[in-house]
Short mmCIF file of C-alpha atoms in Angstrom, two decimals:
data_model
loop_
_atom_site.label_atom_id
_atom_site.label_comp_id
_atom_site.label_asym_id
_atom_site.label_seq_id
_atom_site.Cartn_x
_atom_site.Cartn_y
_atom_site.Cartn_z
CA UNK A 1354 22.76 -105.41 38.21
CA UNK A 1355 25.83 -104.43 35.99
CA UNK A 1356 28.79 -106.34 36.85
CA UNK A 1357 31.43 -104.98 34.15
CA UNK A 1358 34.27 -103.80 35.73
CA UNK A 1359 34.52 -100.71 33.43
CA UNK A 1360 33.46 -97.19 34.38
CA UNK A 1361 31.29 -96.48 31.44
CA UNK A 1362 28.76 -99.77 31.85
CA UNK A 1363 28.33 -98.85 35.80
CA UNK A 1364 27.86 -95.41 34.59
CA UNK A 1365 25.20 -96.56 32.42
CA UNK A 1366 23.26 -98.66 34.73
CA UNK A 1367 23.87 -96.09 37.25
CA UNK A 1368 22.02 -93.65 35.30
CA UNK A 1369 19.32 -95.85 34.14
CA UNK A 1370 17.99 -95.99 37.68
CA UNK A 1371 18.19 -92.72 38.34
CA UNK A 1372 16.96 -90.46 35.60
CA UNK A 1373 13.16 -91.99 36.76
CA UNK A 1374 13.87 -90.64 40.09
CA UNK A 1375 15.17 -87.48 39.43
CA UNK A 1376 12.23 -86.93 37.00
CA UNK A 1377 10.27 -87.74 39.56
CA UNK A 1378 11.81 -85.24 42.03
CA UNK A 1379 11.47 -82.54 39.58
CA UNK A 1380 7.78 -82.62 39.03
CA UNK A 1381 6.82 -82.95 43.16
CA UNK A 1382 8.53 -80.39 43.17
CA UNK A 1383 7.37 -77.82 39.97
CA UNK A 1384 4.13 -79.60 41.62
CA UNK A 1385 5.43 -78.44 45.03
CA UNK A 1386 6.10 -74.91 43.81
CA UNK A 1387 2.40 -74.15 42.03
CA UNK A 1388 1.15 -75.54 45.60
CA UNK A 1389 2.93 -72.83 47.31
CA UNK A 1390 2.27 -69.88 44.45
CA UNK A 1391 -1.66 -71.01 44.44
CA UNK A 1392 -1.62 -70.51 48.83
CA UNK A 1393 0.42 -67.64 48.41
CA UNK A 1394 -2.32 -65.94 46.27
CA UNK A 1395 -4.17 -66.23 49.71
CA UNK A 1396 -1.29 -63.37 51.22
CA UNK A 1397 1.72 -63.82 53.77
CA UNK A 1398 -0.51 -65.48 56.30
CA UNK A 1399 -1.55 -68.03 53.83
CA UNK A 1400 2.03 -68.95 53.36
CA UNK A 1401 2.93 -68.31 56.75
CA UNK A 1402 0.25 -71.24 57.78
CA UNK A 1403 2.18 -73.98 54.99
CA UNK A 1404 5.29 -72.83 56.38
CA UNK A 1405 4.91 -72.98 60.08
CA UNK A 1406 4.15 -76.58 59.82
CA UNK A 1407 6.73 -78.23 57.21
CA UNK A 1408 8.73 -79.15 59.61
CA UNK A 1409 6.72 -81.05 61.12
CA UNK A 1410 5.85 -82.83 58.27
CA UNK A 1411 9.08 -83.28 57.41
CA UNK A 1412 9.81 -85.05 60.29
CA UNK A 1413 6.82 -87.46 59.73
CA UNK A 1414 8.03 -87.89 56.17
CA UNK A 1415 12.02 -88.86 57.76
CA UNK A 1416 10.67 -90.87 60.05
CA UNK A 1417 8.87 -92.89 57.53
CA UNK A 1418 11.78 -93.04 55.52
CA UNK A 1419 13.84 -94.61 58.02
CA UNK A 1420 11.46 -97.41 58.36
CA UNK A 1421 11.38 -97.43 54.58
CA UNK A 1422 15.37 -97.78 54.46
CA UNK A 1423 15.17 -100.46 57.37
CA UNK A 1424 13.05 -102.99 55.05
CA UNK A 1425 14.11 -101.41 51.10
CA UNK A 1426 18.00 -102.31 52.33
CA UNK A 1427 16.77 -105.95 53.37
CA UNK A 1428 15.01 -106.14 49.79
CA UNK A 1429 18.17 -105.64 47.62
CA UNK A 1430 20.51 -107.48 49.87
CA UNK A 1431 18.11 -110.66 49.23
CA UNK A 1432 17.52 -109.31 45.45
CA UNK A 1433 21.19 -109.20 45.26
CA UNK A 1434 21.79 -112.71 46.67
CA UNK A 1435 19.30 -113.96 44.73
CA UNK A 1436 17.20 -115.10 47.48
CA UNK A 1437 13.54 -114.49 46.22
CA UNK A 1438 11.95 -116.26 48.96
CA UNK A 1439 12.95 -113.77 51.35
CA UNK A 1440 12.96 -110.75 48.99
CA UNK A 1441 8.60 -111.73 49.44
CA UNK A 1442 9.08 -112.18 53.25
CA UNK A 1443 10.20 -108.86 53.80
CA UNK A 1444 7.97 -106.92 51.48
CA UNK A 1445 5.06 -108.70 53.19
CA UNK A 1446 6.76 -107.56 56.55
CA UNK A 1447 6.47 -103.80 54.73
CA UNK A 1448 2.99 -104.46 54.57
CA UNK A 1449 2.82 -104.82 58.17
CA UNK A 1450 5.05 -101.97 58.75
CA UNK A 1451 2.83 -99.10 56.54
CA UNK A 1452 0.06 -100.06 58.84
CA UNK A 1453 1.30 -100.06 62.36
CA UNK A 1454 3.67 -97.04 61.80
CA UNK A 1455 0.82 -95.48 59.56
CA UNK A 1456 -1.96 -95.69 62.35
CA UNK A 1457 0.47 -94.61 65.50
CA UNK A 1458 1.53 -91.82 63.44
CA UNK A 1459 -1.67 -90.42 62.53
CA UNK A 1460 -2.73 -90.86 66.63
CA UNK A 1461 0.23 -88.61 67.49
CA UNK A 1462 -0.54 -86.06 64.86
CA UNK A 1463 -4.10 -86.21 65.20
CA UNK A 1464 -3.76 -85.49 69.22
CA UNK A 1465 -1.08 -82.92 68.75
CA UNK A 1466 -2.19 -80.86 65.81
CA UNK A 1467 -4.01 -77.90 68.12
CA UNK A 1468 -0.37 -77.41 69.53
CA UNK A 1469 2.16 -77.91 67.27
CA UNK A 1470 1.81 -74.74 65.63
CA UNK A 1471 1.36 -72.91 68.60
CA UNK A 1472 4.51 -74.33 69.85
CA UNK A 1473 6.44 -73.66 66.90
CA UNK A 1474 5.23 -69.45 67.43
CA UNK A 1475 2.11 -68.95 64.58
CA UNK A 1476 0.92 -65.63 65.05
CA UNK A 1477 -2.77 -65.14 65.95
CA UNK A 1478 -3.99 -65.05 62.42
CA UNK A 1479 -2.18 -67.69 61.08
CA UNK A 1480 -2.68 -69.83 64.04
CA UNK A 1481 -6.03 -71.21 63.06
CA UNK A 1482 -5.43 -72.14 59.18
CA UNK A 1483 -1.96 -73.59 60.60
CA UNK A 1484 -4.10 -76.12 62.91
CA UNK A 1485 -6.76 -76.80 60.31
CA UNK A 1486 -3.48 -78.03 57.43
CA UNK A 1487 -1.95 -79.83 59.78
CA UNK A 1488 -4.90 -81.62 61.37
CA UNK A 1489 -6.46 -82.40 57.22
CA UNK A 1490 -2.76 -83.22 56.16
CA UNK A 1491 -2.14 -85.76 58.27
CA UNK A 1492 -5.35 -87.29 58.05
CA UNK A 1493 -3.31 -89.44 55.18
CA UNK A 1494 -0.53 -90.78 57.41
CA UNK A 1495 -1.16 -94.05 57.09
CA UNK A 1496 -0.93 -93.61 53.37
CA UNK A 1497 1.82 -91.97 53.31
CA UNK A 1498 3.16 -94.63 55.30
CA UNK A 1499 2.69 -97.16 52.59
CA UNK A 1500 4.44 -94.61 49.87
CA UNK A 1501 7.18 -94.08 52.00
CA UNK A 1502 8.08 -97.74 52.06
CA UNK A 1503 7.01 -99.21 49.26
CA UNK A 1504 8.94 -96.09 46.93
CA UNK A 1505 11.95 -97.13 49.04
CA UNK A 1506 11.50 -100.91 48.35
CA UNK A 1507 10.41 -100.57 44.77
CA UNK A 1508 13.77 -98.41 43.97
CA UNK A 1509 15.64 -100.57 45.71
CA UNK A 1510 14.55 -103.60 43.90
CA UNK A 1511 15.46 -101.54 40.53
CA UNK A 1512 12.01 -99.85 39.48
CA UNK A 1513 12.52 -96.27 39.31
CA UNK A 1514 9.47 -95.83 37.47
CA UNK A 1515 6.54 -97.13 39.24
CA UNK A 1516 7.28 -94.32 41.96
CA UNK A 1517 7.52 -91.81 39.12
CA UNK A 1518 4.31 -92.48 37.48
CA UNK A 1519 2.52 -92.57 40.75
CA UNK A 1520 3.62 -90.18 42.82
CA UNK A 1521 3.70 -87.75 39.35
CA UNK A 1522 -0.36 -88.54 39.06
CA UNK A 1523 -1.03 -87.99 42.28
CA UNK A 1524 0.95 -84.53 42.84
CA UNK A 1525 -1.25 -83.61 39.34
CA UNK A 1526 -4.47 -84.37 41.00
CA UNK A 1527 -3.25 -82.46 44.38
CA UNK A 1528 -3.02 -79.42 41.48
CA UNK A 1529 -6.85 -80.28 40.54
CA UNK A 1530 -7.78 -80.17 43.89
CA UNK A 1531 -6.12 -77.33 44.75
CA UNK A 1532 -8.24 -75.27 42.47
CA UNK A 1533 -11.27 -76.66 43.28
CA UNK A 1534 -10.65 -76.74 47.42
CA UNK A 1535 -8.11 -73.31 48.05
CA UNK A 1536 -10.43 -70.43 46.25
CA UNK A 1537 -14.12 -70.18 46.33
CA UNK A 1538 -16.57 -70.24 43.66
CA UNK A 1539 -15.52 -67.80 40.85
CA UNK A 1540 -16.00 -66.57 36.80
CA UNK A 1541 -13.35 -66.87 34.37
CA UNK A 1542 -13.00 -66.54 31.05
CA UNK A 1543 -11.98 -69.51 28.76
CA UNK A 1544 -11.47 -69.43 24.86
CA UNK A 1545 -13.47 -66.35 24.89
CA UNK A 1546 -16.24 -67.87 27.01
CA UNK A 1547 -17.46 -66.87 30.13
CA UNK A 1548 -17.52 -69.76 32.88
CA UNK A 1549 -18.22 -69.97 36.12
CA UNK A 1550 -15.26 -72.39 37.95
CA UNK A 1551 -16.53 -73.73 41.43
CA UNK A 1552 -14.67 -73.75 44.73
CA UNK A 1553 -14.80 -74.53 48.52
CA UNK A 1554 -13.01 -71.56 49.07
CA UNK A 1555 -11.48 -73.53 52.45
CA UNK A 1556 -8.44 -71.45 52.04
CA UNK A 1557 -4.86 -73.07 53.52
CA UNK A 1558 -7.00 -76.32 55.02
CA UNK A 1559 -8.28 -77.05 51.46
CA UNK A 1560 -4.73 -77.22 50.07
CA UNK A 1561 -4.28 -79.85 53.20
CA UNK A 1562 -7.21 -81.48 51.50
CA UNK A 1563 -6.30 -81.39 48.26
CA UNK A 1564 -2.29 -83.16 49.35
CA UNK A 1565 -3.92 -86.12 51.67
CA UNK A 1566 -6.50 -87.00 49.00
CA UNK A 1567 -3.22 -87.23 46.70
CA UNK A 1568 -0.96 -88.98 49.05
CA UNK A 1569 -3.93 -91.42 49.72
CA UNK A 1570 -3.96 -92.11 45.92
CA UNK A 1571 -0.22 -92.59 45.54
CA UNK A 1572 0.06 -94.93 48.61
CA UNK A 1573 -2.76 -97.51 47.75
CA UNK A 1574 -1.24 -97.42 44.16
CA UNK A 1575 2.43 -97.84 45.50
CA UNK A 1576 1.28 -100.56 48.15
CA UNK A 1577 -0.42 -102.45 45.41
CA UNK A 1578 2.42 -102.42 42.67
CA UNK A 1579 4.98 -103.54 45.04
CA UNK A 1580 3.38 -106.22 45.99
CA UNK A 1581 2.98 -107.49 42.35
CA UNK A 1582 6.20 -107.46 41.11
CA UNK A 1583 5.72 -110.06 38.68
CA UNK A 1584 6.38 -113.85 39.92
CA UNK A 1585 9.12 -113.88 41.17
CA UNK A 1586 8.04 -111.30 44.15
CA UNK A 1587 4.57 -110.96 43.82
CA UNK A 1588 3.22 -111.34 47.59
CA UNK A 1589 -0.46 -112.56 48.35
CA UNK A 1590 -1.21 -111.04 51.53
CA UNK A 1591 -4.03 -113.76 52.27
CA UNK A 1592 -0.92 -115.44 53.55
CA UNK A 1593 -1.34 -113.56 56.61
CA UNK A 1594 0.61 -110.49 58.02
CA UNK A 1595 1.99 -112.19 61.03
CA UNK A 1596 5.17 -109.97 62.45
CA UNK A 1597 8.77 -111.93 61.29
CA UNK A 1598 11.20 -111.38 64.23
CA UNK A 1599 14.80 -111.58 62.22
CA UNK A 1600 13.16 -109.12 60.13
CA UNK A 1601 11.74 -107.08 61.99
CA UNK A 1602 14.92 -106.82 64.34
CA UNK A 1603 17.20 -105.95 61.23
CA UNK A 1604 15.16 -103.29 59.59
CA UNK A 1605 15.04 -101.62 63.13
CA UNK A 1606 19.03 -102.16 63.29
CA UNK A 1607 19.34 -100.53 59.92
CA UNK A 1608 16.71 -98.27 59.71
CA UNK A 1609 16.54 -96.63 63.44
CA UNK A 1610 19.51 -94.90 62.39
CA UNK A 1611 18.10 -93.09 59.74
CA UNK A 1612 15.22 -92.22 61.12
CA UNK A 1613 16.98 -91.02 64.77
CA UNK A 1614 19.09 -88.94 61.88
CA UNK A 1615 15.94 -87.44 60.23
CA UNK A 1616 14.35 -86.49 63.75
CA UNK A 1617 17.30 -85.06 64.50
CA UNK A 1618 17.56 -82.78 61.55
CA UNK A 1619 13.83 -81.87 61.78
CA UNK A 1620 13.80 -81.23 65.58
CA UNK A 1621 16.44 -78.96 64.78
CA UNK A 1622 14.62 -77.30 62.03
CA UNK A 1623 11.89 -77.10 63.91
CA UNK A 1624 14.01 -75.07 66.51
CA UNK A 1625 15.15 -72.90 63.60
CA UNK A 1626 11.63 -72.47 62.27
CA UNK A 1627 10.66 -71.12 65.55
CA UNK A 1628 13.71 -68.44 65.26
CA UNK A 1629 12.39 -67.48 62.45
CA UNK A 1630 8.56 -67.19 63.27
CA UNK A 1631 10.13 -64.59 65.75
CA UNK A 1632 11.04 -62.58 63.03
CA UNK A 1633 7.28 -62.45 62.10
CA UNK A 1634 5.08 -63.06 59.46
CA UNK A 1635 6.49 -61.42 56.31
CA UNK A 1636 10.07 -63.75 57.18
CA UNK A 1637 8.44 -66.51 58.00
CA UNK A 1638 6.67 -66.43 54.56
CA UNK A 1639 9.96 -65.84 52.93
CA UNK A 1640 11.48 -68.78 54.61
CA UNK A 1641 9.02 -71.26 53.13
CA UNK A 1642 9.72 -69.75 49.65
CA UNK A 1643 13.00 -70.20 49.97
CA UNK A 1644 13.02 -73.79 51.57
CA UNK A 1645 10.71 -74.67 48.53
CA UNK A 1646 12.87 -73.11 45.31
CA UNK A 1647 15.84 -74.61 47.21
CA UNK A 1648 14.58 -77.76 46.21
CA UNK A 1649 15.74 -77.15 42.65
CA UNK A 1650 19.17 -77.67 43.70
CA UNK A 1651 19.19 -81.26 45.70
CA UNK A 1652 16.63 -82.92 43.06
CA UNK A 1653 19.35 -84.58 41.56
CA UNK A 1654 20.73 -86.05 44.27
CA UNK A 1655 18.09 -87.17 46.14
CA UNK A 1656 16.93 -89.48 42.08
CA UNK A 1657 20.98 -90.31 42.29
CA UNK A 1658 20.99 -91.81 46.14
CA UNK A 1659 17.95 -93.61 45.01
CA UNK A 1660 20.62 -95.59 42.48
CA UNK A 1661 23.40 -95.48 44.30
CA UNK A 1662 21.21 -97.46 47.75
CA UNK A 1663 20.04 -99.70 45.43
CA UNK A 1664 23.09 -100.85 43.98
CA UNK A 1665 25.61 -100.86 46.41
CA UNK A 1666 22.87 -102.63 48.60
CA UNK A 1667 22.56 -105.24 45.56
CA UNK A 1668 26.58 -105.15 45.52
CA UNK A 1669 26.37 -106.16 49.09
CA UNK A 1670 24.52 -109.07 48.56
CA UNK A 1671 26.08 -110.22 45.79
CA UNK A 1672 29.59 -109.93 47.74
CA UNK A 1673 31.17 -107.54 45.18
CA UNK A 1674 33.04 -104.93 47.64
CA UNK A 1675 34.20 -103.78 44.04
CA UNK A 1676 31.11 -102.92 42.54
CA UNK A 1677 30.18 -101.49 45.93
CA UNK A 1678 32.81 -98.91 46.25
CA UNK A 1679 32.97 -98.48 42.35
CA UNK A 1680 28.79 -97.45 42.87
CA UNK A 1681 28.83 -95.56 45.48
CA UNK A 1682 31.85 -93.18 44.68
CA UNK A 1683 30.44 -92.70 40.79
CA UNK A 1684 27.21 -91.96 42.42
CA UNK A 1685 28.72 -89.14 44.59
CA UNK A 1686 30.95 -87.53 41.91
CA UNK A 1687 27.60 -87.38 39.51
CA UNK A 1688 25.66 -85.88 42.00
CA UNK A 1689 28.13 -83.26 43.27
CA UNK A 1690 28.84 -81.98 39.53
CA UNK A 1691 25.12 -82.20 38.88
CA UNK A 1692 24.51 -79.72 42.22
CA UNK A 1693 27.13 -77.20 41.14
CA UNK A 1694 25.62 -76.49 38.15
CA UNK A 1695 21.55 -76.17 40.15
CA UNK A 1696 23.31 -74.40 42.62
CA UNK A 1697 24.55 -71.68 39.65
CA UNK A 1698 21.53 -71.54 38.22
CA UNK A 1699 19.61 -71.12 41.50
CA UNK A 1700 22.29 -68.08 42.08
CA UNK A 1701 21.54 -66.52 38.72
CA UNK A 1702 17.48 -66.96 38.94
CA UNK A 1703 16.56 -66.29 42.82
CA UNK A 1704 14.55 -62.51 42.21
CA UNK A 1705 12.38 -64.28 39.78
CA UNK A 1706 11.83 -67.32 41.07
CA UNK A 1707 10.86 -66.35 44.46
CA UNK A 1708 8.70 -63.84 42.80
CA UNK A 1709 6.67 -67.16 41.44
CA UNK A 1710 5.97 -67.85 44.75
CA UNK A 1711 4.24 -64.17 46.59
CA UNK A 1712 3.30 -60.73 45.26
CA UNK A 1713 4.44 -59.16 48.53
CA UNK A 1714 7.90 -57.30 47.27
CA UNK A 1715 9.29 -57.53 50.78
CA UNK A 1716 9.01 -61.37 50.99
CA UNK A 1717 10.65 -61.99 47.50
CA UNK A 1718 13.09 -59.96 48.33
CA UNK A 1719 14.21 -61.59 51.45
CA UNK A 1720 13.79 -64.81 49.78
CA UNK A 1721 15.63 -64.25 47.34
CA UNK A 1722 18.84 -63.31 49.55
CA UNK A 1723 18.09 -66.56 51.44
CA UNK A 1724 18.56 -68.80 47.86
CA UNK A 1725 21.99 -66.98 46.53
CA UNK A 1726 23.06 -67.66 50.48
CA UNK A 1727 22.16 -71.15 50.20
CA UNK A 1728 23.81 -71.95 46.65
CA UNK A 1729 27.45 -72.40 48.44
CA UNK A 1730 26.46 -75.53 50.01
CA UNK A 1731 24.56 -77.25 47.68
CA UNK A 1732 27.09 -79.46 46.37
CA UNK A 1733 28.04 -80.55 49.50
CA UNK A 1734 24.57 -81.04 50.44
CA UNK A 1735 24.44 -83.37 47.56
CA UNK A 1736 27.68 -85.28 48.88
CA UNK A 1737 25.91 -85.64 52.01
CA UNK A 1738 22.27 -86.82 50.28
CA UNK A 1739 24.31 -89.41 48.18
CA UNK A 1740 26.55 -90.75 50.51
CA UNK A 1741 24.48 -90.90 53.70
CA UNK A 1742 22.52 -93.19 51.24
CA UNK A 1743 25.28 -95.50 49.88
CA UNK A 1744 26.74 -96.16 53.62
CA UNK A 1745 22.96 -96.73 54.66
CA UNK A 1746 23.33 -99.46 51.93
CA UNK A 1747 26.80 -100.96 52.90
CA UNK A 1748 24.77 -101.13 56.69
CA UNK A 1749 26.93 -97.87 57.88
CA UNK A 1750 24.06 -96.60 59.33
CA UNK A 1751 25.56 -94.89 62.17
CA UNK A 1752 27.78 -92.60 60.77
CA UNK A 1753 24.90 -90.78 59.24
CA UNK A 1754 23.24 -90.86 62.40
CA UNK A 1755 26.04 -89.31 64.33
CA UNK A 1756 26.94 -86.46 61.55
CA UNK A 1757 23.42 -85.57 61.41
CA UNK A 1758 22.85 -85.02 64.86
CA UNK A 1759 26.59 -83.28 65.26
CA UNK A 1760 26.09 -80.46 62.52
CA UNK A 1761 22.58 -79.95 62.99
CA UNK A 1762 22.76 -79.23 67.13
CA UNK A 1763 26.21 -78.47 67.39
CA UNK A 1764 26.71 -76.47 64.33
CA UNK A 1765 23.26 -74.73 62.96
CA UNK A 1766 20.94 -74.54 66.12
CA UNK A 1767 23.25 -72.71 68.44
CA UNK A 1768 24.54 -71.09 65.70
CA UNK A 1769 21.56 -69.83 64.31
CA UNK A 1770 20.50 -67.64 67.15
CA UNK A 1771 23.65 -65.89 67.57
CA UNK A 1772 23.63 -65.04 63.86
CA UNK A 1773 20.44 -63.76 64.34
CA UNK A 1774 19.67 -61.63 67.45
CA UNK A 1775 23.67 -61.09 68.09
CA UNK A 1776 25.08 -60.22 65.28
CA UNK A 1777 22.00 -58.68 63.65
CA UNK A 1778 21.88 -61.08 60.15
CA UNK A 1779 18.15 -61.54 60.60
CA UNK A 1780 16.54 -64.26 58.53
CA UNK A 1781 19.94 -64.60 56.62
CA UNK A 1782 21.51 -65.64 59.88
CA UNK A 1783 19.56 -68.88 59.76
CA UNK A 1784 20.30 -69.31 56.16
CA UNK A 1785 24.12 -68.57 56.75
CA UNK A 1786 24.32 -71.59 59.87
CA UNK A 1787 22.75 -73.98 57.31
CA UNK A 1788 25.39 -73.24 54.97
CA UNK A 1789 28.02 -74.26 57.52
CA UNK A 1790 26.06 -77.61 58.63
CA UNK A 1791 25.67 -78.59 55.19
CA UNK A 1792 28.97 -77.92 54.16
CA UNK A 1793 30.74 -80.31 57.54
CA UNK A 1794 27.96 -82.63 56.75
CA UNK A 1795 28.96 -83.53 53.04
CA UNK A 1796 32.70 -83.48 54.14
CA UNK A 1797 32.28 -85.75 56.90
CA UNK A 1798 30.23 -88.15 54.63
CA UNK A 1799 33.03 -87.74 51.72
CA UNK A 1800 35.54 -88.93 54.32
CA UNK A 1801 33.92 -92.02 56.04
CA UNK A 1802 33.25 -93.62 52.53
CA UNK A 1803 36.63 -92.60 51.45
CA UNK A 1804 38.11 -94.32 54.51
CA UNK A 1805 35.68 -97.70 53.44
CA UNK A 1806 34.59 -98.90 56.75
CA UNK A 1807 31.63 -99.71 55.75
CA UNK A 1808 33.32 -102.68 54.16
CA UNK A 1809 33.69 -104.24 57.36
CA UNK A 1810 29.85 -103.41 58.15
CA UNK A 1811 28.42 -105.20 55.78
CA UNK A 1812 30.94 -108.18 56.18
CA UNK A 1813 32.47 -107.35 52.87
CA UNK A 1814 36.32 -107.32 54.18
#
C-alpha cells in the first residue's frame, strides 16, 4: 500500500486497483446487455420474465455481499497490520461462510421460486418462464456464494485482476450458452456457407441455464485462487473448516450492516417492481431495459469502491487515519467526475441504446425516457457507491445501513406510487422517486465522511 503523503502517488495506486475492476464491470455488463438483447429477441414477455425477477436476485446478490464485506474488511485490516496468520484464518473462515450461506440460500430460493414471481404481479404468460429462470438461476447459489466472497476478499487483499479474468470468462461462456440454450435448432449462413447451429430452444429458462453454469464456473475458480495466494496466504483447507468465534462475530458486526442495507434497497425495489408490473407488460419490459443500460453509468464507481475499501481498510490497519481520509475522499471525487461524464453520455445515447435491447418501438421508447430521467442522479449515486464503501472500511457500517433504509422507504417507495397513479407520471414516476433517493443518498454519504466519524469507529482518533 502507498504511503507517500502526496496526492499524485495515492492517485496512482488508487487507480492501479481500480482500472481491473472497472474493466471488469464493463464487460458483465456489455455481457449483461447481449443477455438481455438475445431474451428480448424472444418479445416483451421474454423480457418481462428476466425482469420480474431481478430483484430478487439482486437481493440474493446484496446479501452475499454483505457477508463478503463482513470477512474482505477483516482480510485487509490483518493485510494492513501485517498479520498473515490471521489474514489465512479468516479466508479459511470464508470458506466456511460460501458454504453455509450458499446452501441456506439456495433452500429459500429453491422453496420459494413458484411464488416469488407471482407475488411480485407476472402476468399469466410470463408467469411460467418467470418461475422456470428463477428456479434454474438459483440453482448456482452456492456458487455464487463463493464469488461473492472471495471477489470481495481478493480485492481487498489488492488483486483486482483475478476477479476480472474470471468473472470476464465466465460471463463469455454465459454468451455461448446463451446461443446454444435460448433459441432452438436453426440454419445460418457463415462465410458463405450454409450451417445448421443447434439449440434447446428452452426460451427465458435456458438463459437461467446458460448464467448458473457461468456463475458455477467463476465461483469454483474464485474459491480456488483465493485460497492460493502465494505463501504468504495460501490456505490448505485439510486443516479443517471448524467455525472461529472472534471471527465469525466481527464479520457479522461489520457485515450485517451491509447486507440489512442491501435487503433494504431490494425489498424496496421489489415493491417498486411490483408498481410497475401494474403498468403491464410492455412497461415492465421497458423497466428492465432501462435498469440494465443504466448500468453504464455506476460501472465506474462500483471498480473505484473496490479501491477505495481496500485501502482505507489497509489504512486502518496500518493506523494511518491520514492515508485513510486522503483514500477515501480521492476515491469519491474520481468517481463522481467519472459519473458525470457516463451520466452525459447515457443522456445523449438513450433512443439507441435501448433500441439494442427490444424491437418493440413502444418499449424503447419508454425506456429511453426512463435513462435521460435517471442521468441527474448518477453522480450522486456514485458518491453514495464510493463512500458507503470507504465508511464500510473505516467499520462505519451503520450509517450506510440507516441512509439506505431512510431514502429507499421513506423517500422512493411511498413516493413512487403517488407519482404514479396520483399524479399520472406512469413508469417515469418510479424513475423520477429514484432520482430523489439517489440524490439524499449520495449527500448524506458525502456528509458523514466529511464529518470523519468513522475515525473514532475504527479506533483511529
Amino acid at each position: 500500500m502507498e504511503t507517500s503523503q502526496t496526492g499524485k502517488p495515492r492517485l496512482k495506486t488508487l487507480w492501479r486497483l481500480s482500472w481491473p475492476a472497472i474493466i471488469e464491470q464493463i464487460l458483465t455488463t456489455m455481457v449483461s446487455y447481449v443477455d438481455t438483447a438475445m431474451v428480448g429477441v424472444l418479445g416483451a414477455a421474454g423480457t418481462a420474465a428476466v425482469s420480474v425477477n431481478a430483484a430478487p436476485i439482486w437481493l440474493a446478490n446484496g446479501l452475499l455481499m454483505g457477508v463478503g464485506v463482513g470477512y474482505s474488511v477483516q482480510v485487509s485490516n490483518a493485510i494492513g497490520a501485517e498479520d498473515d496468520e490471521r489474514a489465512r484464518r479468516i479466508i479459511r473462515q470464508g470458506v466456511l461462510a460460501a458454504i453455509v450461506v450458499g446452501l441456506l440460500g439456495l433452500l429459500i430460493y429453491q422453496s420459494l421460486a413458484g411464488f416469488i414471481p407471482r407475488w411480485l404481479g407476472a402476468e399469466p404468460e410470463v408467469l411460467p418462464h418467470a418461475v422456470a429462470y428463477l428456479r434454474f438461476y438459483t440453482m448456482a447459489m452456492p456458487f455464487m456464494a463463493a464469488g461473492q466472497i472471495f471477489s470481495a476478499i481478493l480485492r481487498c487483499m489488492g488483486n483486482t485482476r483475478a476477479p476480472l479474468y474470471f468473472n470476464t470468462a465466465a460471463n463469455l461462456l454465459n454468451i455461448v450458452l446463451n446461443f446454444l440454450l435460448i433459441y432452438p435448432t436453426r440454419p445460418a449462413v457463415l462465410f458463405g456457407a450454409q450451417i445448421t447451429i443447434p439449440g434447446a430452444g428452452l426460451g427465458a429458462a435456458g438463459a437461467a441455464i446458460a448464467s448458473a453454469a457461468a456463475l458455477t464456473t467463476a465461483g469454483i475458480a474464485l474459491l480456488r485462487i483465493g485460497t492460493r495466494q502465494g505463501d504468504r496466504f495460501r490456505v490448505h483447507l485439510r486443516e479443517g473448516l471448524r467455525p472461529d468465534g472472534a471471527i465469525i462475530r466481527q464479520a457479522v458486526r461489520l457485515g450485517l450492516p451491509s447486507a440489512v442495507e442491501r435487503a433494504t434497497i431490494n425489498l424496496g425495489q421489489i415493491a417498486t417492481t411490483a408498481v410497475v408490473a401494474s403498468l403491464g407488460t410492455v412497461a415492465l419490459a421497458a423497466n428492465q431495459i432501462a435498469v440494465t443500460a443504466e448500468g453504464l453509468c455506476y460501472l465506474p464507481a462500483y471498480g473505484i469502491s473496490y479501491a477505495g475499501i481496500a485501502l482505507v481498510g489497509q489504512s486502518v490497519g496500518a493506523g494511518s487515519r491520514e492515508n485513510a481520509r486522503a483514500y477515501g475522499t480521492l476515491a469519491a471525487k474520481l468517481g463522481f467526475v467519472a459519473a458525470i461524464g457516463t451520466a452525459s453520455a447515457l443522456f445523449l445515447l438513450a433512443p439507441p441504446l435501448a433500441g439494442l435491447f427490444n424491437s418493440d418501438p413502444r418499449v424503447v421508447e419508454q425506456a429511453a425516457l426512463m435513462l435521460r430521467i435517471v442521468a441527474f442522479c448518477e453522480p450522486f449515486f456514485a458518491l453514495s457507491i464510493i463512500l458507503s464503501g470507504t465508511l464500510r472500511g473505516a467499520h462505519d457500517v451503520r450509517l450506510p445501513m440507516v441512509v439506505g433504509l431512510v431514502c429507499m422507504w421513506g423517500i422512493r417507495v411511498p413516493l413512487a406510487p403517488v407519482l404514479v397513479y396520483f399524479a399520472g407520471f406512469g413508469l417515469a414516476g418510479v424513475w423520477l422517486a429514484m432520482d430523489v433517493d439517489l440524490i439524499v443518498r449520495g449527500l448524506l454519504c458525502a456528509l458523514r465522511w466529511r464529518s470523519g466519524k468513522w475515525a473514532r469507529m475504527c479506533g483511529l482518533e
